[in-house]
mmCIF file of C-alpha atoms in Angstrom:
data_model
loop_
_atom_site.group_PDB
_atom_site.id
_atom_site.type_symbol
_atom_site.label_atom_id
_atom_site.label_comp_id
_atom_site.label_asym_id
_atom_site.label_seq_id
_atom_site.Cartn_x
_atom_site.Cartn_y
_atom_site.Cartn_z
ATOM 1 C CA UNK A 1 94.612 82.463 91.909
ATOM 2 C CA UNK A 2 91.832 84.709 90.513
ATOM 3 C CA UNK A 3 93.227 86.740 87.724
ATOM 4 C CA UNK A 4 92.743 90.703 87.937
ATOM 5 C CA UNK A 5 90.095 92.472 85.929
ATOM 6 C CA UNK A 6 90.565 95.372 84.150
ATOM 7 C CA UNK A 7 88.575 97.881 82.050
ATOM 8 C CA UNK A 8 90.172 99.832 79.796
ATOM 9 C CA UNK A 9 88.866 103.613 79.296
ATOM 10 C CA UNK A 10 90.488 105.502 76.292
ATOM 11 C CA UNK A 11 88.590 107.072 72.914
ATOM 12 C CA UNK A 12 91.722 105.848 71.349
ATOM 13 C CA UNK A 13 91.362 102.226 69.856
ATOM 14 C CA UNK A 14 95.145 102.349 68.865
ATOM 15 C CA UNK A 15 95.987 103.284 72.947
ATOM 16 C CA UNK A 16 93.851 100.531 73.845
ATOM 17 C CA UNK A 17 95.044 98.032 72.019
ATOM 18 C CA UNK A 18 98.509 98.584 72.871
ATOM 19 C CA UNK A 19 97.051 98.503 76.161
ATOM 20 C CA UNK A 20 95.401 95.188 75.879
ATOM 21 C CA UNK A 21 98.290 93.653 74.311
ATOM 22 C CA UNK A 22 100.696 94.860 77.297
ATOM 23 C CA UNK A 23 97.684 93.134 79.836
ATOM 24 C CA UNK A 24 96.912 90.460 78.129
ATOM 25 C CA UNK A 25 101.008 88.905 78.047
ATOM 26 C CA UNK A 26 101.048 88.796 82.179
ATOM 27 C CA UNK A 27 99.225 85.155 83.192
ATOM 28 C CA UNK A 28 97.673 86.626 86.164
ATOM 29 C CA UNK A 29 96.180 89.975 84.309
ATOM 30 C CA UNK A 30 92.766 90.026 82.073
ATOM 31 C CA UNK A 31 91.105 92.195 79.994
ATOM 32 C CA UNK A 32 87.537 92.254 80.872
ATOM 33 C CA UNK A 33 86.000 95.398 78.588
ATOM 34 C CA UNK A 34 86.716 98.381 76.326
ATOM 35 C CA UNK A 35 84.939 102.242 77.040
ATOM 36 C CA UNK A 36 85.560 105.060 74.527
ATOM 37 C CA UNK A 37 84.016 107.491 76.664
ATOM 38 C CA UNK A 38 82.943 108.025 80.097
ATOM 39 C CA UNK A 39 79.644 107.384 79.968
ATOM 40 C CA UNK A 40 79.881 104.290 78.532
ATOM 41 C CA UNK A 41 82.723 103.531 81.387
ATOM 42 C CA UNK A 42 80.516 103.932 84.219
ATOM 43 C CA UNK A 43 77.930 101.669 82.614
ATOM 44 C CA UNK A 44 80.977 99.208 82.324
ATOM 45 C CA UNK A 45 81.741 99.170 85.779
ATOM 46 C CA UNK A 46 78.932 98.777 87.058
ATOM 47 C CA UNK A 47 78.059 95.616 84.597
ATOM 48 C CA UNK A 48 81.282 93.685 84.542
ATOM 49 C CA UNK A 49 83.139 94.996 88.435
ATOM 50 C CA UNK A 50 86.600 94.766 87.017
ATOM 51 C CA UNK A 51 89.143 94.805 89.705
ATOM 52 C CA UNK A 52 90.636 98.229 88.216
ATOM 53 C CA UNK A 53 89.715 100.654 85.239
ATOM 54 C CA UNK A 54 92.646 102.591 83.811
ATOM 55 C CA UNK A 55 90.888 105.613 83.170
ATOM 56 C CA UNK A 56 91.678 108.084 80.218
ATOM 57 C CA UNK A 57 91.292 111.949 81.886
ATOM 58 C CA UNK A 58 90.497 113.762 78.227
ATOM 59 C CA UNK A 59 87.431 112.038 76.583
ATOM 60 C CA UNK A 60 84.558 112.850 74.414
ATOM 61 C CA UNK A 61 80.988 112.851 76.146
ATOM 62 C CA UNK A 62 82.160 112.505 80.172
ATOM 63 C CA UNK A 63 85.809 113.130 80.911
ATOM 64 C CA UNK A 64 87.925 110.639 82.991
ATOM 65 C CA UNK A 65 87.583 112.831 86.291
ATOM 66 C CA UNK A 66 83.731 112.914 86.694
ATOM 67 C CA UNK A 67 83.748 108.993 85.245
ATOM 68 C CA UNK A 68 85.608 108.226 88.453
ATOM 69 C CA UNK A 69 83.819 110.418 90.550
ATOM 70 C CA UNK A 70 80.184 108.677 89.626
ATOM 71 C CA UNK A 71 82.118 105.552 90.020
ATOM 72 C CA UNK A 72 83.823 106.396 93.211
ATOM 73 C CA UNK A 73 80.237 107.614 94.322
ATOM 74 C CA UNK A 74 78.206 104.082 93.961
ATOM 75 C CA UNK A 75 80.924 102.229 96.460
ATOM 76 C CA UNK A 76 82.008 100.067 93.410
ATOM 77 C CA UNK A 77 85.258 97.885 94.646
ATOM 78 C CA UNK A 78 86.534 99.084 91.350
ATOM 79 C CA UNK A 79 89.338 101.087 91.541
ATOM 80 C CA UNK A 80 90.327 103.631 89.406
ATOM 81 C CA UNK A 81 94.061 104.506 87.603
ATOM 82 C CA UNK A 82 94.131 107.824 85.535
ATOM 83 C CA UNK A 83 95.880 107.660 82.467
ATOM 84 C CA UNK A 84 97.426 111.260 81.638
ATOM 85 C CA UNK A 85 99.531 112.506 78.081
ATOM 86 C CA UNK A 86 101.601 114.903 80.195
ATOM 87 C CA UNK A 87 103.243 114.961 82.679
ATOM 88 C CA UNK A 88 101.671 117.862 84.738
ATOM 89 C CA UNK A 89 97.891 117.375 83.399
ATOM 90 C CA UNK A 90 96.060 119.561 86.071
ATOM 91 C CA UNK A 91 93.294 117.469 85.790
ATOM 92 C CA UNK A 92 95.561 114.398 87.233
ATOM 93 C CA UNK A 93 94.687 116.157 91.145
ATOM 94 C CA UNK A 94 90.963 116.719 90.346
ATOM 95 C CA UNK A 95 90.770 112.856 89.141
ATOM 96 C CA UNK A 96 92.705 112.100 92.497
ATOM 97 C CA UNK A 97 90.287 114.017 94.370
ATOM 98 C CA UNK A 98 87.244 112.132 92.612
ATOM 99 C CA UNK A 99 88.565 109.145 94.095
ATOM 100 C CA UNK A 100 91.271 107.766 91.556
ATOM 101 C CA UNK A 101 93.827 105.546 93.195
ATOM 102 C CA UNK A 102 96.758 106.865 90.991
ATOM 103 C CA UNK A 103 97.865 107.922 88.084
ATOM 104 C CA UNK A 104 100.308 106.683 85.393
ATOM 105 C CA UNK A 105 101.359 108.004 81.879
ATOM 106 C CA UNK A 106 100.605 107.394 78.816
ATOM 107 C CA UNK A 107 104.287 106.981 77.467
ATOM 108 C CA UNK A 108 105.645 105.275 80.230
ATOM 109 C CA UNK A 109 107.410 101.831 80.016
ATOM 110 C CA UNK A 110 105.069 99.059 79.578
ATOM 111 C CA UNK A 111 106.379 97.266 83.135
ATOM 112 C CA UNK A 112 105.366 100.224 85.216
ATOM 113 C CA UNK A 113 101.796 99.636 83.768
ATOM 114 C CA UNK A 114 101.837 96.273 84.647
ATOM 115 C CA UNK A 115 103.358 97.198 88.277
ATOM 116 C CA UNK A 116 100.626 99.402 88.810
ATOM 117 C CA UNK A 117 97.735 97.221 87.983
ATOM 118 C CA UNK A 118 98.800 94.930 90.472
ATOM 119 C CA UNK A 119 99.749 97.215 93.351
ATOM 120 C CA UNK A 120 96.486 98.892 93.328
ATOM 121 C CA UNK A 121 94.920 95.469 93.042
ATOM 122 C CA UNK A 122 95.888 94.710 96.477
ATOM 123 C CA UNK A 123 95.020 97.800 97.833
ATOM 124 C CA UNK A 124 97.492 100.141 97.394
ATOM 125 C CA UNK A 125 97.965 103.587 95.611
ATOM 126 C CA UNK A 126 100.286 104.315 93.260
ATOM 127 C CA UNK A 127 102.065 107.910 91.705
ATOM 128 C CA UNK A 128 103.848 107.623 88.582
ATOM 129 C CA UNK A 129 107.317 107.920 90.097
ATOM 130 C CA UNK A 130 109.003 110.175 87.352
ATOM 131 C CA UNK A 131 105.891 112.973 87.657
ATOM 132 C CA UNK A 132 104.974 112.574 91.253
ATOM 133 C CA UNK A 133 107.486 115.227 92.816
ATOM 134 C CA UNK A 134 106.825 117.877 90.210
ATOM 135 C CA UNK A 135 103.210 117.413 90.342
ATOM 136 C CA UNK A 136 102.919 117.789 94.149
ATOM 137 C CA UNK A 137 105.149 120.752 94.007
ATOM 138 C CA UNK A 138 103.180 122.455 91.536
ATOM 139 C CA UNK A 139 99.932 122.446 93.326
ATOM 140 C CA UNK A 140 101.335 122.184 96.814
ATOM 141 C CA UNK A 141 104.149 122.945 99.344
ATOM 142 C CA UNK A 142 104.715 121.620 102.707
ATOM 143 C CA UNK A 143 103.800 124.375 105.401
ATOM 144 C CA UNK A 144 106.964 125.982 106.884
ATOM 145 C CA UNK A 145 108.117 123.840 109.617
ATOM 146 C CA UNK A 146 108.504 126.586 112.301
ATOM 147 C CA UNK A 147 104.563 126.411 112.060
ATOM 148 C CA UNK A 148 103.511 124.465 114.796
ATOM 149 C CA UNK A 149 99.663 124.408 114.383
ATOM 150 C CA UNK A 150 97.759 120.979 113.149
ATOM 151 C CA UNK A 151 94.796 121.979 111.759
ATOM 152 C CA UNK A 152 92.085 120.529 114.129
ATOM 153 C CA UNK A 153 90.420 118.203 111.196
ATOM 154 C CA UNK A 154 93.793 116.258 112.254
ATOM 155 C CA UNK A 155 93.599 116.053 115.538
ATOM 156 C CA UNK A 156 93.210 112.184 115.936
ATOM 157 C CA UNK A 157 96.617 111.665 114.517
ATOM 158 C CA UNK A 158 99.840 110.973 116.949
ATOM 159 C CA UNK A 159 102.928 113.098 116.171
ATOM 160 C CA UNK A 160 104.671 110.101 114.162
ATOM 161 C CA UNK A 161 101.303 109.569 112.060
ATOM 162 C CA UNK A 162 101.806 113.656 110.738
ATOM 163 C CA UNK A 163 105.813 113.585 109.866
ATOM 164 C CA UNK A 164 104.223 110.050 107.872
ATOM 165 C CA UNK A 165 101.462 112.237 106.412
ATOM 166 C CA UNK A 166 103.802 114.865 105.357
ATOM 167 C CA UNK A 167 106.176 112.875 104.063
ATOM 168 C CA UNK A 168 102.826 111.341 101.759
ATOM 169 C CA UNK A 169 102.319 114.506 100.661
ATOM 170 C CA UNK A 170 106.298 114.580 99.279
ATOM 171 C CA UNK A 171 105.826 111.548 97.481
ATOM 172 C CA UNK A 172 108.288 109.565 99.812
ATOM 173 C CA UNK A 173 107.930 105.774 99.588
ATOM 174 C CA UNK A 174 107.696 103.495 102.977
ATOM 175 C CA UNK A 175 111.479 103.108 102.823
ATOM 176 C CA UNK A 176 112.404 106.445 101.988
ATOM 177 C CA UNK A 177 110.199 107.788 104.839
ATOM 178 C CA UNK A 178 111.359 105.100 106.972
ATOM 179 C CA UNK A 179 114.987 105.829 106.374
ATOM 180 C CA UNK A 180 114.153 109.468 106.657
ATOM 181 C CA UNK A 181 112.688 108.810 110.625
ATOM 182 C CA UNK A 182 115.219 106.128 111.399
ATOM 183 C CA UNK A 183 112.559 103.492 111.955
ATOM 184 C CA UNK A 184 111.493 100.487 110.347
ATOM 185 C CA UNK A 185 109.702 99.676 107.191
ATOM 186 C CA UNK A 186 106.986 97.872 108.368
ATOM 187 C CA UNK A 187 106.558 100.932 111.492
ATOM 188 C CA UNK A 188 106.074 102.842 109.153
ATOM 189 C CA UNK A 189 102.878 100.857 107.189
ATOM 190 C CA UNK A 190 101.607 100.408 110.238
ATOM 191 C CA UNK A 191 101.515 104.301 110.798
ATOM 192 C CA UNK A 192 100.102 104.751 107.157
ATOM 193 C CA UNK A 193 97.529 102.267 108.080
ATOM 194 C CA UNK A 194 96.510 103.895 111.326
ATOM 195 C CA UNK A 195 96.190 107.122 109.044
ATOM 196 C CA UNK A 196 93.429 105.765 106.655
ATOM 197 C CA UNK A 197 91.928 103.552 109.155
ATOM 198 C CA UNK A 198 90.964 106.966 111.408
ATOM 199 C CA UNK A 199 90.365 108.544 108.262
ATOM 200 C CA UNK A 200 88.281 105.845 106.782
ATOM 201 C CA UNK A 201 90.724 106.398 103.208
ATOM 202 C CA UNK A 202 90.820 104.034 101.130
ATOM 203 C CA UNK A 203 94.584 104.980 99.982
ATOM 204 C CA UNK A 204 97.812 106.657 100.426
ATOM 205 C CA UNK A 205 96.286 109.298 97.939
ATOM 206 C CA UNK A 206 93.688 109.978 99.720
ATOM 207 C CA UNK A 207 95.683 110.832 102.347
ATOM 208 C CA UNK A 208 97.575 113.208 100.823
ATOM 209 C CA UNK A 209 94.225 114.859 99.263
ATOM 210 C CA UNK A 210 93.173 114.467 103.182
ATOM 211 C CA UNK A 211 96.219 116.289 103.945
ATOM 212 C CA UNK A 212 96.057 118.803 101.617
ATOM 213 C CA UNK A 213 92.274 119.820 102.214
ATOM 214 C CA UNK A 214 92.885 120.226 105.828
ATOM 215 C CA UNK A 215 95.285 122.530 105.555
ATOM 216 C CA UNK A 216 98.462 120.750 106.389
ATOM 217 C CA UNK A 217 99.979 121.520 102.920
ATOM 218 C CA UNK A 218 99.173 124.801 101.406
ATOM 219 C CA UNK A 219 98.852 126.199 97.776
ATOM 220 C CA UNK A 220 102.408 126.849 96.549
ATOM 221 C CA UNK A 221 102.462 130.799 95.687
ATOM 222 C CA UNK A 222 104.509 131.854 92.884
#
């Protein structure tokens, strides 16, 4: 078994040896490069194709968001983890919007680094699980549920496929929406991947971004 690629992106050396060290103990995980800025991470992804990048936001040069953005933007298979400081970086949603498949932070246990890199390896997204729910319901709320319009950008989705979407947008795992339907698990992937597939995502984040843009969640007013 091939073992994952990754590029790390931070203008710390300290952070990224820590990094590398964390990596470089799992058997099936490699480092492949080093960037200190953004610029120099694009170039890196396009020379070496590492399997992910964990992507610093705040960096001299070319910040982590428009990094992944130019990255995003040449179809590289490369996919992209934000690294964030705190736990409600605004930036984290504009680097999710660029195309990021996640975000993690900085101070988090070294296991849930090593979780990540490998679920978004085999194609799925992840959200740091102890910022996810604050940071969706800073920037967004779910619209009231007497509303009964679906915005017309959403259309091709069944009635089952937008109670999945909005419970996406909640942060909600497969088994916590699935036990929040009453169906099964794997009904409920299959609903998730009839979602991107229409959509032509590439994640569960996009799908929330999807959702979010088309007006199915709303900016939260305070």
């Amino acid at each position: 078994m091939q073992a994952i690629r990754v590029l790390l992106v931070d203008d710390q050396p300290m952070i990224r040896t820590g990094f590398r060290l964390i990596i470089e103990a799992e058997p099936d995980i490699t480092v492949v490069g080093e960037a200190s800025d953004g610029i120099t991470a694009v170039e890196s992804a396009r020379e070496l194709c590492p399997d992910i990048v964990l992507m610093d936001i705040r960096m001299p040069n070319m910040d982590g968001v428009e990094a992944t953005r130019r990255i995003a933007e040449t179809g590289s298979p490369s996919r992209v983890v934000v690294l964030t400081t705190f736990d409600l970086d605004a930036h984290v949603v504009d680097a999710l919007r660029a195309g990021a498949s996640g975000f993690l932070v900085k101070d988090g246990p070294a296991d849930s680094l090593v979780d990540a890199i490998r679920t978004v390896a085999a194609g799925d997204a992840v959200l740091s699980p102890r910022v996810t729910h604050r940071l969706l319901d800073r920037f967004t709320h779910l619209a009231a549920p007497e509303t009964p319009t679906v915005p017309s950008r959403l259309d091709a989705l069944t009635g089952r496929e937008l109670d999945v979407l909005r419970a996406l947008t909640r942060g909600l795992s497969n088994a916590e929406i699935a036990l929040e339907l009453g169906v099964g698990e794997t009904t409920v992937k299959t609903h998730v991947a009839h979602i991107l597939e229409k959509y032509r995502l590439r994640d569960r984040v996009q799908a929330v971004i999807l959702a979010y843009d088309s007006g199915l969640v709303v900016p939260r007013t305070r």
